[in-house]
CSV table of C-alpha atoms and ligand atoms in Angstrom, one decimal:
chain,number,residue,atom,x,y,z
M,1,MET,CA,1.5,-21.7,21.0
M,2,LYS,CA,-0.7,-18.9,19.8
M,3,VAL,CA,0.5,-16.8,16.8
M,4,PRO,CA,-1.6,-13.8,15.8
M,5,PHE,CA,-1.8,-12.6,12.2
M,6,ALA,CA,-0.2,-9.3,13.3
M,7,THR,CA,0.5,-7.3,16.4
M,8,MET,CA,2.1,-3.9,17.0
M,9,GLN,CA,2.9,-4.5,20.6
M,10,VAL,CA,6.6,-5.2,20.5
M,11,MET,CA,7.2,-2.4,17.9
M,12,HIS,CA,5.3,0.2,19.9
M,13,LYS,CA,6.9,-0.9,23.2
M,14,GLU,CA,10.3,-0.1,21.9
M,15,ILE,CA,9.5,3.5,21.0
M,16,ARG,CA,6.9,4.1,23.7
M,17,LYS,CA,8.7,6.9,25.5
M,18,GLU,CA,9.7,8.8,22.4
M,19,MET,CA,6.1,8.6,21.1
M,20,LEU,CA,4.6,9.8,24.3
M,21,ASP,CA,7.1,12.6,24.7
M,22,LYS,CA,6.3,13.8,21.1
M,23,PHE,CA,2.6,13.6,21.9
M,24,THR,CA,3.1,15.7,25.0
M,25,GLU,CA,5.2,18.2,23.1
M,26,ILE,CA,2.5,18.7,20.5
M,27,TYR,CA,-0.2,18.7,23.1
M,28,ASP,CA,1.5,21.5,25.0
M,29,LYS,CA,2.4,23.5,22.0
M,30,GLY,CA,-1.3,23.7,21.1
M,31,TRP,CA,-1.1,23.8,17.3
M,32,TYR,CA,-2.7,20.8,15.7
M,33,ILE,CA,-3.2,21.3,12.0
M,34,GLY,CA,-0.8,22.7,9.4
M,35,GLY,CA,2.2,23.3,11.6
M,36,GLU,CA,5.9,22.4,11.9
M,37,GLU,CA,5.5,18.6,12.5
M,38,CYS,CA,3.6,18.1,9.2
M,39,ALA,CA,6.1,20.4,7.3
M,40,LYS,CA,9.1,18.4,8.8
M,41,PHE,CA,7.5,15.1,8.1
M,42,GLU,CA,6.9,16.1,4.4
M,43,GLU,CA,10.5,17.2,4.0
M,44,GLU,CA,11.9,14.0,5.6
M,45,TYR,CA,9.6,11.7,3.7
M,46,ALA,CA,10.3,13.3,0.3
M,47,LYS,CA,14.0,12.9,1.1
M,48,TYR,CA,13.6,9.3,2.2
M,49,ILE,CA,11.6,8.3,-0.9
M,50,GLY,CA,13.7,10.4,-3.3
M,51,THR,CA,11.2,12.9,-4.7
M,52,LYS,CA,11.3,16.7,-4.6
M,53,TYR,CA,7.9,17.1,-3.0
M,54,CYS,CA,5.6,15.3,-0.4
M,55,VAL,CA,2.2,16.5,0.6
M,56,GLY,CA,0.6,15.0,3.7
M,57,VAL,CA,-3.1,14.1,3.4
M,58,GLY,CA,-5.8,12.4,5.4
M,59,ASN,CA,-5.4,8.8,4.3
M,60,GLY,CA,-4.4,6.6,1.4
M,61,LEU,CA,-7.7,6.6,-0.4
M,62,ASP,CA,-7.6,10.4,-0.5
M,63,ALA,CA,-3.9,10.4,-1.7
M,64,LEU,CA,-5.1,8.5,-4.8
M,65,ARG,CA,-8.3,10.6,-5.3
M,66,LEU,CA,-6.4,13.9,-4.9
M,67,ALA,CA,-3.7,12.6,-7.3
M,68,MET,CA,-6.3,12.1,-10.0
M,69,LEU,CA,-8.1,15.3,-9.3
M,70,ALA,CA,-4.7,17.2,-9.6
M,71,LEU,CA,-4.3,15.5,-13.0
M,72,ASP,CA,-7.8,16.6,-14.1
M,73,ILE,CA,-9.1,13.0,-14.3
M,74,GLY,CA,-12.8,12.8,-14.1
M,75,GLU,CA,-16.1,12.2,-15.8
M,76,GLY,CA,-15.8,10.3,-19.2
M,77,ASP,CA,-12.2,9.2,-18.5
M,78,GLU,CA,-10.9,5.6,-17.9
M,79,VAL,CA,-8.2,4.6,-15.5
M,80,ILE,CA,-6.5,1.2,-15.6
M,81,VAL,CA,-6.5,-0.6,-12.2
M,82,PRO,CA,-5.2,-4.1,-11.3
M,83,SER,CA,-8.1,-6.6,-10.9
M,84,ASN,CA,-6.7,-7.8,-7.5
M,85,THR,CA,-6.1,-4.9,-5.1
M,86,TYR,CA,-7.7,-3.4,-2.1
M,87,ILE,CA,-11.0,-1.8,-3.2
M,88,ALA,CA,-9.6,1.7,-2.3
M,89,THR,CA,-7.7,1.8,-5.6
M,90,ALA,CA,-10.9,1.4,-7.6
M,91,LEU,CA,-13.0,3.6,-5.3
M,92,ALA,CA,-10.6,6.5,-5.7
M,93,VAL,CA,-11.1,6.3,-9.5
M,94,THR,CA,-14.9,6.1,-9.1
M,95,TYR,CA,-15.0,9.1,-6.8
M,96,THR,CA,-13.4,11.3,-9.5
M,97,GLY,CA,-16.2,10.4,-11.9
M,98,ALA,CA,-13.9,8.3,-14.1
M,99,ARG,CA,-14.3,4.6,-14.7
M,100,PRO,CA,-11.9,1.9,-13.4
M,101,VAL,CA,-10.9,-0.6,-16.1
M,102,LEU,CA,-9.6,-3.8,-14.5
M,103,VAL,CA,-6.6,-5.7,-15.8
M,104,ASP,CA,-5.3,-9.0,-14.5
M,105,PRO,CA,-1.9,-9.0,-12.8
M,106,ASP,CA,0.9,-11.5,-13.2
M,107,LEU,CA,0.1,-14.5,-11.1
M,108,ASP,CA,3.7,-15.0,-10.0
M,109,THR,CA,4.2,-11.5,-8.6
M,110,PHE,CA,0.6,-10.4,-8.1
M,111,ASN,CA,1.5,-7.2,-9.9
M,112,LEU,CA,0.8,-5.6,-13.3
M,113,SER,CA,3.3,-6.2,-16.1
M,114,GLU,CA,2.9,-5.1,-19.7
M,115,LYS,CA,0.6,-8.1,-20.4
M,116,GLY,CA,-3.0,-7.0,-20.7
M,117,VAL,CA,-2.4,-3.3,-20.1
M,118,GLU,CA,-1.9,-2.3,-23.7
M,119,GLU,CA,-5.1,-4.1,-24.8
M,120,ALA,CA,-7.1,-2.3,-22.2
M,121,ILE,CA,-6.1,1.1,-23.4
M,122,THR,CA,-8.9,3.1,-25.3
M,123,LYS,CA,-9.3,6.7,-26.5
M,124,LYS,CA,-10.7,7.5,-23.0
M,125,THR,CA,-7.8,6.1,-21.0
M,126,LYS,CA,-6.1,8.8,-19.0
M,127,ALA,CA,-3.9,6.9,-16.5
M,128,ILE,CA,-2.6,3.6,-15.2
M,129,ILE,CA,-2.6,3.0,-11.5
M,130,ILE,CA,0.1,0.5,-10.7
M,131,VAL,CA,-0.4,-1.0,-7.2
M,132,ASN,CA,2.8,-2.3,-5.7
M,133,LEU,CA,0.8,-5.0,-4.1
M,134,TYR,CA,1.8,-6.9,-0.9
M,135,GLY,CA,5.1,-4.9,-0.9
M,136,GLN,CA,6.9,-5.3,-4.3
M,137,SER,CA,7.0,-3.1,-7.3
M,138,GLY,CA,5.3,-3.8,-10.6
M,139,ASP,CA,7.4,-4.0,-13.7
M,140,MET,CA,8.0,-0.2,-13.9
M,141,ASP,CA,10.1,-0.1,-17.1
M,142,GLU,CA,7.4,-1.8,-19.0
M,143,ILE,CA,4.6,0.2,-17.5
M,144,ILE,CA,6.3,3.5,-18.1
M,145,LYS,CA,7.1,2.5,-21.7
M,146,ILE,CA,3.5,1.8,-22.4
M,147,ALA,CA,2.4,5.0,-20.6
M,148,LYS,CA,4.8,7.1,-22.7
M,149,LYS,CA,3.7,5.5,-26.0
M,150,HIS,CA,0.0,6.2,-25.3
M,151,LYS,CA,0.6,9.5,-23.4
M,152,LEU,CA,-0.9,8.3,-20.1
M,153,TYR,CA,-0.2,9.3,-16.6
M,154,VAL,CA,1.2,6.7,-14.2
M,155,ILE,CA,0.0,6.8,-10.6
M,156,GLU,CA,1.7,4.5,-8.1
M,157,ASP,CA,-0.4,3.1,-5.3
M,158,CYS,CA,2.3,2.5,-2.7
M,159,ALA,CA,0.0,1.9,0.3
M,160,GLN,CA,1.8,-1.5,0.8
M,161,SER,CA,5.3,-0.7,-0.5
M,162,HIS,CA,7.0,1.8,1.7
M,163,ASN,CA,10.8,1.5,1.2
M,164,SER,CA,10.4,-1.1,-1.6
M,165,LEU,CA,12.9,-0.8,-4.4
M,166,TYR,CA,12.9,-1.2,-8.2
M,167,LYS,CA,16.3,-1.0,-9.9
M,168,GLY,CA,17.6,0.6,-6.7
M,169,LYS,CA,15.1,3.4,-6.5
M,170,LYS,CA,12.1,3.5,-4.2
M,171,THR,CA,8.5,2.9,-5.3
M,172,GLY,CA,6.7,6.2,-5.6
M,173,THR,CA,9.4,7.8,-7.7
M,174,PHE,CA,8.6,6.2,-11.1
M,175,GLY,CA,5.2,7.6,-12.0
M,176,ASP,CA,3.8,11.1,-12.1
M,177,ILE,CA,2.6,10.7,-8.5
M,178,GLY,CA,3.2,8.2,-5.7
M,179,CYS,CA,0.4,7.7,-3.2
M,180,PHE,CA,1.0,6.3,0.3
M,181,SER,CA,-1.2,5.2,3.2
M,182,PHE,CA,0.0,5.3,6.8
M,183,TYR,CA,-3.0,3.4,8.1
M,184,PRO,CA,-1.7,1.8,11.4
M,185,GLY,CA,-1.2,-1.7,10.0
M,186,LYS,CA,0.9,-0.6,7.0
M,187,ASN,CA,4.7,-0.9,7.0
M,188,LEU,CA,4.9,2.7,8.0
M,189,GLY,CA,1.8,3.3,10.2
M,190,ALA,CA,0.4,6.2,12.1
M,191,LEU,CA,-1.8,5.8,15.2
M,192,GLY,CA,-4.8,6.7,13.1
M,193,ASP,CA,-5.6,7.6,9.5
M,194,ALA,CA,-2.9,9.3,7.5
M,195,GLY,CA,-1.5,9.4,4.0
M,196,ALA,CA,0.8,11.3,1.6
M,197,VAL,CA,1.4,12.1,-2.1
M,198,VAL,CA,4.9,12.3,-3.5
M,199,THR,CA,6.0,13.8,-6.8
M,200,ASN,CA,8.8,15.7,-8.6
M,201,ASN,CA,6.3,18.1,-10.2
M,202,LYS,CA,5.9,21.3,-8.3
M,203,LYS,CA,2.6,22.2,-10.0
M,204,ILE,CA,1.0,18.8,-9.1
M,205,ALA,CA,2.3,19.1,-5.5
M,206,GLU,CA,0.8,22.6,-5.1
M,207,LYS,CA,-2.5,21.5,-6.6
M,208,VAL,CA,-2.8,18.4,-4.4
M,209,ARG,CA,-2.0,20.6,-1.4
M,210,ALA,CA,-4.7,23.2,-2.4
M,211,ILE,CA,-7.4,20.6,-3.2
M,212,ALA,CA,-6.7,18.8,0.1
M,213,ASN,CA,-7.2,22.1,2.0
M,214,TYR,CA,-10.6,23.3,0.6
M,215,GLY,CA,-9.0,24.3,-2.7
M,216,SER,CA,-7.0,27.0,-0.9
M,217,LEU,CA,-3.3,27.8,-0.7
M,218,VAL,CA,-3.9,31.3,0.7
M,219,LYS,CA,-6.3,31.6,3.6
M,220,TYR,CA,-9.9,32.4,2.4
M,221,LYS,CA,-8.8,32.4,-1.3
M,222,HIS,CA,-10.2,29.3,-3.0
M,223,ASP,CA,-9.0,28.2,-6.4
M,224,TYR,CA,-10.7,24.8,-6.5
M,225,LYS,CA,-13.8,23.2,-5.0
M,226,GLY,CA,-11.6,21.3,-2.7
M,227,VAL,CA,-12.0,18.8,0.1
M,228,ASN,CA,-10.7,18.6,3.7
M,229,SER,CA,-8.0,15.9,3.8
M,230,ARG,CA,-4.9,17.0,5.8
M,231,LEU,CA,-2.2,15.3,7.8
M,232,ASP,CA,-2.5,16.5,11.4
M,233,GLU,CA,0.3,17.5,13.6
M,234,ILE,CA,0.0,14.5,16.0
M,235,GLN,CA,0.1,11.9,13.3
M,236,ALA,CA,2.9,13.7,11.5
M,237,GLY,CA,5.0,14.0,14.7
M,238,LEU,CA,4.5,10.3,15.5
M,239,LEU,CA,5.2,9.3,11.9
M,240,ARG,CA,8.6,11.1,12.1
M,241,ILE,CA,9.6,8.8,14.9
M,242,LYS,CA,8.5,5.7,13.1
M,243,LEU,CA,10.1,6.8,9.9
M,244,LYS,CA,13.5,6.7,11.6
M,245,GLN,CA,12.9,3.0,12.3
M,246,LEU,CA,11.6,2.0,8.8
M,247,ASP,CA,14.9,0.7,7.4
M,248,LYS,CA,15.3,-1.5,10.5
M,249,TYR,CA,11.6,-2.7,10.3
M,250,THR,CA,12.0,-3.5,6.6
M,251,LYS,CA,15.1,-5.6,7.1
M,252,GLU,CA,13.3,-7.5,9.9
M,253,ARG,CA,10.3,-8.2,7.6
M,254,GLN,CA,12.8,-9.4,4.9
M,255,ARG,CA,14.6,-11.7,7.4
M,256,LEU,CA,11.3,-13.3,8.5
M,257,ALA,CA,10.0,-13.7,4.9
M,258,ASN,CA,13.3,-15.4,4.0
M,259,ILE,CA,12.8,-17.9,6.8
M,260,TYR,CA,9.3,-18.8,5.4
M,261,LEU,CA,10.8,-19.0,1.8
M,262,THR,CA,13.5,-21.4,2.8
M,263,LYS,CA,11.7,-23.5,5.3
M,264,ILE,CA,8.2,-24.0,3.9
M,265,THR,CA,8.6,-27.2,1.9
M,266,ASN,CA,5.0,-28.5,1.6
M,267,PRO,CA,4.3,-29.0,-2.1
M,268,LYS,CA,0.6,-28.0,-1.6
M,269,ILE,CA,1.8,-24.4,-0.9
M,270,VAL,CA,2.8,-22.0,-3.7
M,271,LEU,CA,5.3,-19.5,-2.2
M,272,PRO,CA,5.4,-15.9,-3.3
M,273,LYS,CA,8.0,-14.9,-5.9
M,274,VAL,CA,10.0,-11.6,-6.1
M,275,GLY,CA,10.1,-10.2,-9.6
M,276,LYS,CA,13.4,-9.2,-11.2
M,277,ASP,CA,15.2,-6.0,-10.3
M,278,ARG,CA,13.2,-5.4,-7.2
M,279,THR,CA,13.1,-5.8,-3.4
M,280,HIS,CA,10.1,-7.0,-1.5
M,281,VAL,CA,9.1,-5.3,1.8
M,282,TRP,CA,6.6,-8.1,2.7
M,283,HIS,CA,3.6,-6.0,3.8
M,284,VAL,CA,1.8,-9.2,3.1
M,285,PHE,CA,3.4,-12.7,2.9
M,286,ALA,CA,1.0,-14.2,0.3
M,287,ILE,CA,0.9,-17.9,-0.4
M,288,ARG,CA,-1.5,-19.8,-2.6
M,289,CYS,CA,-3.1,-23.1,-2.0
M,290,LYS,CA,-5.8,-25.0,-3.9
M,291,THR,CA,-7.5,-25.9,-0.7
M,292,ARG,CA,-7.1,-22.5,0.9
M,293,ASP,CA,-10.2,-22.4,3.0
M,294,ASP,CA,-9.4,-25.8,4.5
M,295,LEU,CA,-5.8,-24.7,5.2
M,296,GLN,CA,-7.0,-21.5,6.9
M,297,GLU,CA,-9.3,-23.6,9.1
M,298,TYR,CA,-6.5,-26.0,9.9
M,299,LEU,CA,-4.2,-23.1,10.9
M,300,LYS,CA,-6.9,-21.6,13.0
M,301,LYS,CA,-7.3,-24.9,14.9
M,302,HIS,CA,-3.6,-24.6,15.6
M,303,ASP,CA,-4.0,-21.0,16.9
M,304,ILE,CA,-2.4,-19.4,13.9
M,305,GLY,CA,-4.0,-16.2,12.6
M,306,THR,CA,-4.2,-15.6,8.8
M,307,ILE,CA,-6.1,-13.2,6.5
M,308,ILE,CA,-7.2,-13.4,2.9
M,309,HIS,CA,-6.1,-10.5,0.7
M,310,TYR,CA,-8.8,-10.4,-0.8
M,311,PRO,CA,-11.7,-12.9,-0.6
M,312,ILE,CA,-14.0,-11.1,-3.1
M,313,SER,CA,-12.5,-9.5,-6.2
M,314,ILE,CA,-13.5,-5.9,-7.0
M,315,ALA,CA,-15.5,-7.0,-10.1
M,316,LYS,CA,-17.6,-9.3,-7.8
M,317,GLN,CA,-18.2,-6.7,-5.1
M,318,LYS,CA,-21.9,-5.7,-4.5
M,319,ALA,CA,-20.8,-2.0,-4.6
M,320,TYR,CA,-19.7,-2.4,-8.2
M,321,LYS,CA,-22.6,-4.6,-9.4
M,322,ASP,CA,-24.0,-2.0,-11.7
M,323,ASP,CA,-20.6,-1.1,-13.2
M,324,LYS,CA,-20.0,-4.3,-15.1
M,325,LEU,CA,-16.3,-4.4,-14.5
M,326,ASN,CA,-14.2,-7.1,-16.1
M,327,ASP,CA,-14.5,-10.3,-14.1
M,328,LEU,CA,-11.1,-11.7,-14.9
M,329,PRO,CA,-9.6,-15.2,-14.4
M,330,ILE,CA,-6.4,-14.4,-12.4
M,331,ALA,CA,-8.4,-12.1,-10.0
M,332,ARG,CA,-10.8,-15.0,-9.5
M,333,LYS,CA,-8.0,-17.5,-8.9
M,334,ILE,CA,-6.2,-15.2,-6.3
M,335,ALA,CA,-9.5,-14.6,-4.5
M,336,LYS,CA,-9.9,-18.4,-4.2
M,337,GLU,CA,-6.3,-19.4,-3.4
M,338,GLU,CA,-4.5,-16.6,-1.6
M,339,LEU,CA,-3.7,-16.8,2.1
M,340,SER,CA,-1.5,-14.3,4.1
M,341,LEU,CA,0.7,-15.7,6.8
M,342,PRO,CA,1.6,-14.0,10.1
M,343,LEU,CA,4.5,-11.6,9.8
M,344,TYR,CA,5.2,-8.7,12.2
M,345,ILE,CA,7.9,-6.8,14.0
M,346,GLY,CA,8.7,-8.7,17.1
M,347,MET,CA,7.8,-12.1,15.7
M,348,THR,CA,10.1,-14.6,17.5
M,349,ASP,CA,12.0,-17.5,15.8
M,350,GLU,CA,10.0,-19.8,18.0
M,351,GLU,CA,6.7,-18.4,16.6
M,352,ILE,CA,7.7,-18.5,12.9
M,353,ASN,CA,9.2,-22.0,13.2
M,354,TYR,CA,5.9,-23.1,14.8
M,355,VAL,CA,3.9,-21.7,11.9
M,356,ILE,CA,6.3,-23.4,9.4
M,357,ASP,CA,6.1,-26.7,11.2
M,358,VAL,CA,2.3,-26.7,11.3
M,359,ILE,CA,2.2,-25.8,7.5
M,360,ASN,CA,4.7,-28.4,6.5
M,361,LYS,CA,2.5,-31.0,8.3
M,362,TYR,CA,-0.6,-30.0,6.4
F,1,PLP,C1,-4.6,0.5,2.6
F,1,PLP,C2,-4.7,0.6,1.1
F,1,PLP,C3,-5.2,1.8,0.5
F,1,PLP,C4,-6.0,2.8,1.3
F,1,PLP,O1,-5.3,3.4,2.3
F,1,PLP,P1,-6.2,4.1,3.5
F,1,PLP,O2,-5.2,4.8,4.3
F,1,PLP,O3,-6.8,3.0,4.3
F,1,PLP,O4,-7.2,4.9,2.9
F,1,PLP,C5,-5.1,1.9,-0.8
F,1,PLP,N1,-4.6,1.0,-1.6
F,1,PLP,C6,-4.0,-0.1,-1.1
F,1,PLP,C7,-3.4,-1.1,-2.0
F,1,PLP,C8,-4.1,-0.3,0.3
F,1,PLP,O5,-3.5,-1.5,0.8
């Protein structure tokens, strides 16, 4: 049996007609940027997440970058970023002119807790970016408490945590701004690049919208030296269809993850843990293993696809070699031991049981 790391085939087959009809509708209407589909998606997504405002943008990296620009973060500022995350989180800080300051996450949940964050705060610190990595929230009560004490902004990187809850509320609603990516492979994915910013603050929402549209809210009147990063009509229209399925998709990912959690019994494998007061949406099912590379090779021989999130920590990336970022022990350990198992909508019981069987025999 062959099990890919991920595939969208089953998911997209189910909604094929609705998606193609929507495409045809937008195609025929002939209005492709800044129209009704984007406005409706923004309204529906804000309602779904539980914030007052949502602004569609070009991608997840831009959502983070625009969030910081709207908060006037830039040259001379520092922003706290987890040491193990996709490089986009750090790059977004770098692009504003500020400096990312890396802090190790909790090894159990792969997410920031209060540990280490407070020590990393200096006079230059402006914000904490909490990344709800792999699909579960960080310890928001603790993070918000520290942020309040030191008067810092909190930005949530929710690129992997659509529909994930902390104390019953969705990620993206806790900080000043929540940033989402709708890259095709995310838990809510477009058929191209797309992203969004959510917030309860009207001024922030308007500023993000302006900066993302050449610094302009009124045509040919430019208040900021903005960029071009907009959510187009086709992606917005298709996202509206997939958003209606997101509760169902989330439940299915949780069902599959629970099968892994109960049936993987090999003592060489460290299973992921869900922190207290939160739900996990399993964008990534991340295990740890001391002999990770050997395990990956073994699974490959058995036709099982896996991915490492992430093989080189941000501090060790060539792109950051001149920045002398903190090279931290937990980031190094995760880069050496983490392996992500197959998990996708449409994965059959036969497929998941095959993966479990092969892993338990390792
Ligand atoms: C995917 C991702 C991003 C970037 O999103 P894009 O839409 O690819 O720009 C940012 N942060 C995290 C944690 C991600 O996983």
